[in-house]
mmCIF file of C-alpha atoms in Angstrom:
data_model
loop_
_atom_site.group_PDB
_atom_site.id
_atom_site.type_symbol
_atom_site.label_atom_id
_atom_site.label_comp_id
_atom_site.label_asym_id
_atom_site.label_seq_id
_atom_site.Cartn_x
_atom_site.Cartn_y
_atom_site.Cartn_z
ATOM 1 C CA MET A 1 7.734 -40.020 52.509
ATOM 2 C CA ARG A 2 4.283 -40.232 54.355
ATOM 3 C CA LYS A 3 4.040 -42.435 57.274
ATOM 4 C CA GLY A 4 1.654 -44.778 58.013
ATOM 5 C CA GLY A 5 0.888 -45.169 53.868
ATOM 6 C CA LEU A 6 2.880 -46.715 50.821
ATOM 7 C CA VAL A 7 4.763 -43.908 48.970
ATOM 8 C CA HIS A 8 3.202 -42.045 45.838
ATOM 9 C CA VAL A 9 5.589 -42.418 42.957
ATOM 10 C CA LEU A 10 5.169 -40.336 39.762
ATOM 11 C CA PHE A 11 6.883 -41.876 36.592
ATOM 12 C CA VAL A 12 6.629 -38.547 33.937
ATOM 13 C CA GLN A 13 7.735 -39.398 30.480
ATOM 14 C CA HIS A 14 8.703 -37.399 27.731
ATOM 15 C CA VAL A 15 8.119 -39.495 25.274
ATOM 16 C CA ALA A 16 6.041 -43.206 24.879
ATOM 17 C CA PHE A 17 10.005 -45.005 23.680
ATOM 18 C CA GLU A 18 11.835 -43.696 27.092
ATOM 19 C CA ARG A 19 9.923 -45.832 30.025
ATOM 20 C CA PRO A 20 11.444 -46.086 33.621
ATOM 21 C CA PHE A 21 11.576 -50.036 33.192
ATOM 22 C CA MET A 22 13.659 -51.342 36.098
ATOM 23 C CA ILE A 23 13.043 -48.300 38.321
ATOM 24 C CA GLU A 24 9.435 -49.722 37.859
ATOM 25 C CA ASP A 25 10.516 -53.233 38.898
ATOM 26 C CA TYR A 26 12.207 -51.953 41.918
ATOM 27 C CA VAL A 27 8.624 -49.171 42.826
ATOM 28 C CA ARG A 28 6.678 -52.417 41.967
ATOM 29 C CA GLU A 29 8.213 -54.449 44.648
ATOM 30 C CA GLN A 30 8.182 -51.874 47.273
ATOM 31 C CA GLY A 31 4.860 -52.331 47.380
ATOM 32 C CA ALA A 32 4.160 -48.200 46.033
ATOM 33 C CA ARG A 33 1.379 -46.858 44.716
ATOM 34 C CA TRP A 34 3.130 -45.126 41.650
ATOM 35 C CA GLU A 35 1.036 -43.703 38.218
ATOM 36 C CA SER A 36 3.080 -42.552 35.220
ATOM 37 C CA VAL A 37 2.280 -39.667 32.513
ATOM 38 C CA CYS A 38 3.695 -39.253 29.305
ATOM 39 C CA LEU A 39 3.693 -35.408 28.384
ATOM 40 C CA SER A 40 4.447 -35.382 24.348
ATOM 41 C CA SER A 41 1.115 -38.182 24.010
ATOM 42 C CA GLY A 42 -1.472 -35.368 25.656
ATOM 43 C CA ASP A 43 -1.360 -36.383 29.097
ATOM 44 C CA VAL A 44 -1.459 -33.599 31.897
ATOM 45 C CA LEU A 45 0.512 -33.894 35.003
ATOM 46 C CA PRO A 46 -1.579 -34.507 38.133
ATOM 47 C CA SER A 47 -2.251 -31.316 40.637
ATOM 48 C CA GLU A 48 -1.348 -33.450 43.941
ATOM 49 C CA VAL A 49 2.706 -33.186 44.534
ATOM 50 C CA PRO A 50 3.555 -36.677 45.134
ATOM 51 C CA ASP A 51 6.369 -38.076 47.061
ATOM 52 C CA LEU A 52 9.040 -39.156 44.519
ATOM 53 C CA VAL A 53 8.997 -38.343 41.117
ATOM 54 C CA VAL A 54 11.050 -39.401 38.312
ATOM 55 C CA LEU A 55 11.878 -37.641 35.508
ATOM 56 C CA MET A 56 12.582 -40.129 32.162
ATOM 57 C CA GLY A 57 14.712 -39.301 28.829
ATOM 58 C CA GLY A 58 13.660 -37.589 25.893
ATOM 59 C CA PRO A 59 15.310 -36.682 22.612
ATOM 60 C CA MET A 60 14.156 -33.114 23.205
ATOM 61 C CA SER A 61 16.035 -30.475 24.662
ATOM 62 C CA VAL A 62 15.116 -28.154 27.996
ATOM 63 C CA HIS A 63 15.225 -25.385 25.625
ATOM 64 C CA ASP A 64 12.802 -27.289 23.151
ATOM 65 C CA GLU A 65 9.648 -24.938 24.872
ATOM 66 C CA GLY A 66 9.249 -23.372 21.432
ATOM 67 C CA LEU A 67 8.509 -27.133 20.102
ATOM 68 C CA TYR A 68 7.033 -28.692 23.162
ATOM 69 C CA PRO A 69 4.494 -26.763 24.819
ATOM 70 C CA TRP A 70 4.248 -28.689 27.870
ATOM 71 C CA LEU A 71 8.043 -28.026 28.872
ATOM 72 C CA LYS A 72 7.040 -25.043 30.018
ATOM 73 C CA GLU A 73 4.676 -26.610 32.549
ATOM 74 C CA GLU A 74 6.471 -29.490 33.723
ATOM 75 C CA LYS A 75 8.844 -27.362 34.199
ATOM 76 C CA VAL A 76 6.356 -25.555 36.497
ATOM 77 C CA PHE A 77 5.867 -28.482 38.449
ATOM 78 C CA ILE A 78 9.231 -29.633 38.836
ATOM 79 C CA ARG A 79 10.154 -26.412 40.952
ATOM 80 C CA ARG A 80 6.907 -26.928 43.184
ATOM 81 C CA CYS A 81 8.650 -30.672 43.827
ATOM 82 C CA VAL A 82 11.192 -29.000 44.854
ATOM 83 C CA GLU A 83 9.959 -26.393 46.756
ATOM 84 C CA ALA A 84 7.742 -28.925 48.551
ATOM 85 C CA GLY A 85 10.726 -30.673 49.856
ATOM 86 C CA LYS A 86 9.346 -34.017 47.576
ATOM 87 C CA ARG A 87 12.296 -36.338 46.555
ATOM 88 C CA LEU A 88 12.638 -36.650 43.093
ATOM 89 C CA ILE A 89 15.407 -38.738 39.985
ATOM 90 C CA GLY A 90 15.735 -37.657 37.039
ATOM 91 C CA VAL A 91 17.561 -39.621 33.538
ATOM 92 C CA CYS A 92 19.400 -38.132 30.853
ATOM 93 C CA LEU A 93 17.201 -35.470 29.948
ATOM 94 C CA GLY A 94 15.153 -35.552 33.382
ATOM 95 C CA ALA A 95 18.735 -35.084 34.936
ATOM 96 C CA GLN A 96 18.559 -31.777 32.613
ATOM 97 C CA LEU A 97 15.342 -30.522 34.056
ATOM 98 C CA LEU A 98 16.158 -30.930 37.369
ATOM 99 C CA ALA A 99 20.112 -29.365 36.931
ATOM 100 C CA GLU A 100 17.807 -26.634 35.407
ATOM 101 C CA ALA A 101 15.267 -26.069 38.152
ATOM 102 C CA LEU A 102 18.688 -25.694 40.924
ATOM 103 C CA GLY A 103 20.089 -23.384 39.436
ATOM 104 C CA GLY A 104 22.522 -25.258 37.060
ATOM 105 C CA GLU A 105 22.793 -24.912 32.999
ATOM 106 C CA VAL A 106 22.093 -26.826 29.838
ATOM 107 C CA ARG A 107 24.097 -26.753 27.240
ATOM 108 C CA LYS A 108 25.565 -28.573 23.909
ATOM 109 C CA ALA A 109 28.301 -31.214 24.705
ATOM 110 C CA LYS A 110 31.082 -31.444 22.809
ATOM 111 C CA GLY A 111 29.701 -34.097 21.445
ATOM 112 C CA LYS A 112 27.236 -36.970 21.281
ATOM 113 C CA GLU A 113 27.682 -39.766 23.993
ATOM 114 C CA ILE A 114 25.996 -43.021 22.538
ATOM 115 C CA GLY A 115 27.027 -47.102 23.874
ATOM 116 C CA TRP A 116 28.271 -48.393 26.988
ATOM 117 C CA PHE A 117 30.748 -46.223 28.583
ATOM 118 C CA PRO A 118 32.395 -45.724 31.841
ATOM 119 C CA VAL A 119 31.261 -43.278 35.139
ATOM 120 C CA TYR A 120 33.530 -42.913 38.178
ATOM 121 C CA VAL A 121 32.974 -41.810 41.149
ATOM 122 C CA THR A 122 33.985 -37.983 42.620
ATOM 123 C CA PRO A 123 36.838 -37.384 44.595
ATOM 124 C CA GLU A 124 34.395 -35.110 46.440
ATOM 125 C CA ALA A 125 31.491 -38.051 46.772
ATOM 126 C CA SER A 126 34.192 -40.868 48.056
ATOM 127 C CA GLY A 127 32.866 -42.519 51.142
ATOM 128 C CA HIS A 128 29.261 -40.804 50.924
ATOM 129 C CA PRO A 129 26.659 -42.896 51.915
ATOM 130 C CA TRP A 130 25.040 -43.066 48.551
ATOM 131 C CA VAL A 131 28.048 -44.533 46.932
ATOM 132 C CA GLU A 132 29.126 -46.914 49.443
ATOM 133 C CA GLY A 133 28.978 -49.984 47.881
ATOM 134 C CA ILE A 134 29.620 -48.706 44.426
ATOM 135 C CA PRO A 135 32.331 -50.200 42.735
ATOM 136 C CA PRO A 136 35.034 -46.695 42.042
ATOM 137 C CA SER A 137 33.773 -47.275 38.273
ATOM 138 C CA LEU A 138 31.495 -48.697 35.912
ATOM 139 C CA MET A 139 30.183 -49.018 32.903
ATOM 140 C CA ALA A 140 26.736 -47.585 32.258
ATOM 141 C CA PHE A 141 24.781 -47.107 29.031
ATOM 142 C CA HIS A 142 24.234 -43.341 27.545
ATOM 143 C CA TRP A 143 22.477 -41.390 24.884
ATOM 144 C CA HIS A 144 22.598 -37.545 25.223
ATOM 145 C CA GLY A 145 24.187 -34.918 23.123
ATOM 146 C CA GLU A 146 23.600 -32.673 26.142
ATOM 147 C CA GLU A 147 25.575 -31.573 29.465
ATOM 148 C CA VAL A 148 24.759 -29.656 32.299
ATOM 149 C CA THR A 149 26.937 -27.729 34.968
ATOM 150 C CA LEU A 150 26.933 -28.300 38.447
ATOM 151 C CA PRO A 151 23.707 -26.852 40.311
ATOM 152 C CA PRO A 152 24.817 -25.039 43.064
ATOM 153 C CA GLY A 153 25.481 -26.842 46.524
ATOM 154 C CA ALA A 154 24.744 -29.891 44.469
ATOM 155 C CA LEU A 155 27.413 -33.235 45.326
ATOM 156 C CA HIS A 156 29.178 -34.366 42.421
ATOM 157 C CA LEU A 157 28.299 -37.695 42.448
ATOM 158 C CA PHE A 158 29.973 -39.692 39.158
ATOM 159 C CA TYR A 159 32.074 -38.359 35.796
ATOM 160 C CA ASN A 160 33.296 -38.781 33.118
ATOM 161 C CA HIS A 161 35.871 -38.169 30.335
ATOM 162 C CA HIS A 162 32.836 -37.121 28.427
ATOM 163 C CA THR A 163 31.146 -35.276 29.926
ATOM 164 C CA GLU A 164 32.424 -33.646 33.616
ATOM 165 C CA VAL A 165 28.426 -34.575 35.180
ATOM 166 C CA GLN A 166 27.598 -37.216 35.250
ATOM 167 C CA GLY A 167 25.669 -37.889 38.324
ATOM 168 C CA PHE A 168 24.909 -35.142 41.263
ATOM 169 C CA LEU A 169 22.644 -35.230 44.100
ATOM 170 C CA TYR A 170 21.008 -32.085 46.232
ATOM 171 C CA GLU A 171 19.677 -32.006 49.900
ATOM 172 C CA ASP A 172 19.805 -35.545 49.284
ATOM 173 C CA ARG A 173 16.205 -35.857 47.902
ATOM 174 C CA ILE A 174 17.648 -35.005 44.677
ATOM 175 C CA LEU A 175 19.538 -37.763 41.900
ATOM 176 C CA GLY A 176 20.283 -36.993 38.923
ATOM 177 C CA LEU A 177 21.681 -39.141 36.329
ATOM 178 C CA GLN A 178 23.083 -38.294 32.748
ATOM 179 C CA PHE A 179 23.636 -42.127 32.009
ATOM 180 C CA HIS A 180 20.757 -44.524 31.937
ATOM 181 C CA LEU A 181 20.710 -46.744 34.634
ATOM 182 C CA GLU A 182 17.583 -48.793 34.275
ATOM 183 C CA GLY A 183 18.325 -49.492 31.216
ATOM 184 C CA THR A 184 17.093 -53.029 29.966
ATOM 185 C CA PRO A 185 17.759 -54.564 26.111
ATOM 186 C CA GLU A 186 14.268 -53.646 25.332
ATOM 187 C CA THR A 187 15.324 -50.153 26.421
ATOM 188 C CA GLY A 188 18.087 -50.536 23.625
ATOM 189 C CA GLU A 189 16.373 -51.662 21.255
ATOM 190 C CA ALA A 190 13.595 -48.958 21.490
ATOM 191 C CA LEU A 191 16.176 -46.172 21.322
ATOM 192 C CA LEU A 192 17.379 -47.836 18.403
ATOM 193 C CA ALA A 193 14.006 -48.251 17.063
ATOM 194 C CA ALA A 194 13.586 -44.260 17.422
ATOM 195 C CA CYS A 195 16.815 -42.384 17.068
ATOM 196 C CA ALA A 196 19.055 -44.890 14.841
ATOM 197 C CA SER A 197 20.725 -41.834 12.740
ATOM 198 C CA GLU A 198 22.192 -40.764 15.842
ATOM 199 C CA CYS A 199 24.753 -43.327 16.034
ATOM 200 C CA ALA A 200 25.636 -43.009 12.076
ATOM 201 C CA GLY A 201 27.600 -40.084 13.764
ATOM 202 C CA GLU A 202 32.103 -41.287 14.505
ATOM 203 C CA GLY A 203 33.925 -40.804 17.004
ATOM 204 C CA PRO A 204 34.983 -42.460 20.151
ATOM 205 C CA SER A 205 31.839 -41.563 22.212
ATOM 206 C CA VAL A 206 29.243 -43.096 19.345
ATOM 207 C CA GLN A 207 28.732 -47.151 19.381
ATOM 208 C CA ASP A 208 27.360 -49.194 16.773
ATOM 209 C CA PRO A 209 24.083 -51.185 16.953
ATOM 210 C CA GLN A 210 26.038 -54.490 18.103
ATOM 211 C CA THR A 211 28.067 -53.087 20.346
ATOM 212 C CA ILE A 212 25.246 -51.163 22.717
ATOM 213 C CA ARG A 213 23.035 -54.463 22.341
ATOM 214 C CA GLU A 214 25.909 -56.328 23.496
ATOM 215 C CA GLY A 215 26.150 -54.641 27.088
ATOM 216 C CA PHE A 216 22.955 -54.823 28.090
ATOM 217 C CA SER A 217 24.002 -58.671 28.269
ATOM 218 C CA ARG A 218 27.552 -58.247 29.674
ATOM 219 C CA TYR A 219 26.834 -55.204 31.854
ATOM 220 C CA LEU A 220 22.681 -55.581 33.070
ATOM 221 C CA THR A 221 23.841 -57.294 36.203
ATOM 222 C CA GLN A 222 26.012 -54.802 37.349
ATOM 223 C CA THR A 223 23.792 -51.581 36.445
ATOM 224 C CA ARG A 224 20.857 -53.212 38.225
ATOM 225 C CA ARG A 225 21.982 -53.743 41.626
ATOM 226 C CA VAL A 226 23.551 -50.096 41.099
ATOM 227 C CA LEU A 227 20.218 -49.008 40.091
ATOM 228 C CA PHE A 228 18.559 -50.967 43.010
ATOM 229 C CA HIS A 229 21.844 -49.268 45.573
ATOM 230 C CA LEU A 230 20.743 -45.792 44.467
ATOM 231 C CA LEU A 231 16.845 -46.015 45.178
ATOM 232 C CA ALA A 232 16.517 -47.568 48.301
ATOM 233 C CA ARG A 233 18.605 -44.327 49.436
ATOM 234 C CA LEU A 234 14.767 -42.777 47.953
ATOM 235 C CA ILE A 235 12.269 -45.678 48.663
ATOM 236 C CA PRO A 236 14.055 -47.876 51.723
ATOM 237 C CA TYR A 237 12.900 -51.464 51.460
ATOM 238 C CA GLY A 238 9.244 -51.972 53.444
ATOM 239 C CA GLN A 239 7.555 -48.989 52.452
#
């Protein structure tokens, strides 16, 4: 990060309704300089490589370059940031893009994971500074149908019984989270409005809209605390 100045944060949205929400709240509290682009709306990635890039989710796949040509440009931009030693956070699709850029594989999951389900700190991450103060298990909001393999050299942070790699850390500066700690009730309503048909499937890993809504009021305090704990490793207080 730069010394003697505010951190420059870039939020990369893939669709307008998947916003950074509580990540943006944290960045505002820290007084960081930030900007946001939405690639599906035609926004262009900046030529300057920022200090921290936050890659949000989206309904598309990392493999959908034919449908979304801007994915190719985004992948080049991500590799530039990685090679420049910058810090990155990826959420859901963002985590999958990071995993691919770091040499992992992105593939279709055994089924969709939609709703509130527990995730667990992995044995290999237990005791690591990044998870100190985080409970060994926590409820988290999920909405995905693809999964990743652990990139070479990355630390496996979180898992559950549906998705083996729920979170990973690379070189103490790149964080990938398959689940949505940044979510608020507005997040849930936006996803339910845009992707309601995905909740029609049956199975133990797909919840109904009412259960999803109840989860935000029940677990929001904990997810905010865990999110801010992780973000403090990338944007220390007082920056």
